[in-house]
Short mmCIF file of C-alpha atoms in Angstrom, two decimals:
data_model
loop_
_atom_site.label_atom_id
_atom_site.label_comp_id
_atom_site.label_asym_id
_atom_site.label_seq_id
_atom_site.Cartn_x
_atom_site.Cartn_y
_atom_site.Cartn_z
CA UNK I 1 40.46 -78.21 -28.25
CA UNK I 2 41.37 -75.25 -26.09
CA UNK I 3 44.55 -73.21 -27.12
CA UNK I 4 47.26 -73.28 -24.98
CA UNK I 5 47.35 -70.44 -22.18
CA UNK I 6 51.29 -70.82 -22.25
CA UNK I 7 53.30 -72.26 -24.69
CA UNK I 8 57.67 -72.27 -24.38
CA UNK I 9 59.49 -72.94 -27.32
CA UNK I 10 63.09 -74.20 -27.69
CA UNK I 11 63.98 -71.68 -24.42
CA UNK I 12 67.94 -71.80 -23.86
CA UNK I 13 69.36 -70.18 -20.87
CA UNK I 14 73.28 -70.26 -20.66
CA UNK I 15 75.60 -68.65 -18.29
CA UNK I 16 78.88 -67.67 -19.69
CA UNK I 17 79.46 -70.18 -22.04
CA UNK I 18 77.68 -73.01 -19.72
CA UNK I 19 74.06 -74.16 -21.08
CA UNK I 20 71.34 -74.24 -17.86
CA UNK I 21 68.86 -75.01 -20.47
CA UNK I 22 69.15 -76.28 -23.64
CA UNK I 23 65.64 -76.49 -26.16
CA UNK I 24 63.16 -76.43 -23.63
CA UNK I 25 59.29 -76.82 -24.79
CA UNK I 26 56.75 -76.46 -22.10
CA UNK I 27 53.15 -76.38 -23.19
CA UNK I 28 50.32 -75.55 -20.46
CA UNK I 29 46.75 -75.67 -21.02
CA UNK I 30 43.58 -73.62 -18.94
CA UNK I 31 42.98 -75.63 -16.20
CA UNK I 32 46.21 -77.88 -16.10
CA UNK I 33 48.40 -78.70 -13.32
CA UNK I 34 51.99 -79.61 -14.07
CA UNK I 35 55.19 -80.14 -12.00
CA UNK I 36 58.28 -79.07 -12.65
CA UNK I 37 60.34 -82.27 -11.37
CA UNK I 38 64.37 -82.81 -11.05
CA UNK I 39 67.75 -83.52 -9.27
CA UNK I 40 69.12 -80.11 -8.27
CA UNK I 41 70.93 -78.30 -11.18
CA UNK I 42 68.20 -79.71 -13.34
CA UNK I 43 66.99 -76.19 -14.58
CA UNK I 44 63.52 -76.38 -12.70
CA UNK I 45 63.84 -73.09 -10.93
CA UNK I 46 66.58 -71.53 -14.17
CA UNK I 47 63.16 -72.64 -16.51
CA UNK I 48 60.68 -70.26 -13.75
CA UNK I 49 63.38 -67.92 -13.53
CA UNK I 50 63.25 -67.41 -17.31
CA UNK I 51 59.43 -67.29 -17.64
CA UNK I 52 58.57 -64.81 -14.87
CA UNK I 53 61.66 -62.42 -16.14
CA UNK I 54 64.57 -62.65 -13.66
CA UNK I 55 66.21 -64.13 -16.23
CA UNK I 56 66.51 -63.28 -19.65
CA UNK I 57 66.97 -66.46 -22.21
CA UNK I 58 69.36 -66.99 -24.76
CA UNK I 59 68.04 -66.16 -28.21
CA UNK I 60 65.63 -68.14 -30.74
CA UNK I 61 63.66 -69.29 -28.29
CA UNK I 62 59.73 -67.94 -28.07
CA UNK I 63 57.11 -67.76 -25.33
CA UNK I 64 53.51 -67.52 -25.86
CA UNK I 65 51.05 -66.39 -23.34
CA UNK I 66 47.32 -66.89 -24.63
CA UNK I 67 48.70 -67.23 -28.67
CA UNK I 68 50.51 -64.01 -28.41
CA UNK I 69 54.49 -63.89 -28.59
CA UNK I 70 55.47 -63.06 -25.19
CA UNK I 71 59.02 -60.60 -24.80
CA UNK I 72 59.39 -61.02 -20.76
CA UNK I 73 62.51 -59.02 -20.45
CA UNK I 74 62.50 -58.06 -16.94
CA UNK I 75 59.92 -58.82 -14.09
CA UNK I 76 57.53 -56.24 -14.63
CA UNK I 77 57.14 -57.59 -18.14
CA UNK I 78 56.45 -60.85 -16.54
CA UNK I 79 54.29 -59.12 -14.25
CA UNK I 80 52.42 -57.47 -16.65
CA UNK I 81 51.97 -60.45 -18.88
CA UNK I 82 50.26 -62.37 -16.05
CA UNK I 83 52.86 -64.06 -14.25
CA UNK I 84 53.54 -64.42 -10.49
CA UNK I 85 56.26 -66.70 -8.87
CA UNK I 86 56.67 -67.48 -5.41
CA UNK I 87 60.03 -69.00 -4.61
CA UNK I 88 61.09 -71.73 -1.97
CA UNK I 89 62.12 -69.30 0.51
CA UNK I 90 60.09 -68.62 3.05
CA UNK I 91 59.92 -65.09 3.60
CA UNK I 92 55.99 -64.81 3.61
CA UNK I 93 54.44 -61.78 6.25
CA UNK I 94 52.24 -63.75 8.33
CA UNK I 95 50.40 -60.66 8.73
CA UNK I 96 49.22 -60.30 4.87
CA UNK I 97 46.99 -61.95 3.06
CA UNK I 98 48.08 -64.90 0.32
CA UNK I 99 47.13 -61.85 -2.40
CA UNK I 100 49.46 -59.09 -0.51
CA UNK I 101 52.21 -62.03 0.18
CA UNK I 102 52.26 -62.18 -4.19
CA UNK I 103 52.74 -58.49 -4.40
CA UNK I 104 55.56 -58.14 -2.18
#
């Protein structure tokens, strides 16, 4: 069986004093698609938010990228680790390419 290109252990993401997310485990394997699904307020974008490094999580919990302990403590660490996140709004350049839209 493959290993797991991204594994999320027991992430926790509170803001002061009020839990967003509470023991979140997210496992992803090489060529998987998964969907992030919920009522807003659910945590779906808090959970991306936390993974890509806009948000830092609570302590105790771990992420893995490719079996190695992940610390994404600011988006350039998430950056560097692999991970790109477009959000909802739609401020994409017409102009660029889908590649220089990701960079901006």
């Amino acid at each position: 069986m493959n290993e797991p290109i991204l594994e999320m252990r027991r992430v926790s993401k509170s803001f002061f004093g009020m839990k967003a997310l509470r023991d979140v485990d997210l496992i992803a394997y090489p060529g998987e698609v998964h969907a992030l699904m919920g009522e807003n307020g659910a945590g779906k974008s808090t959970l991306m938010k936390v993974l890509s490094g806009a948000y830092r999580p609570d302590p105790g919990g771990e992420i893995r990228i490719e079996g190695k302990t992940a610390r994404i403590d600011g988006p350039l660490a998430g950056r560097a680790a692999g991970i790109s996140i477009i959000y909802q709004e739609l401020s994409l350049a017409p102009n660029l390419t889908v590649a220089e839209n990701i960079y901006l």
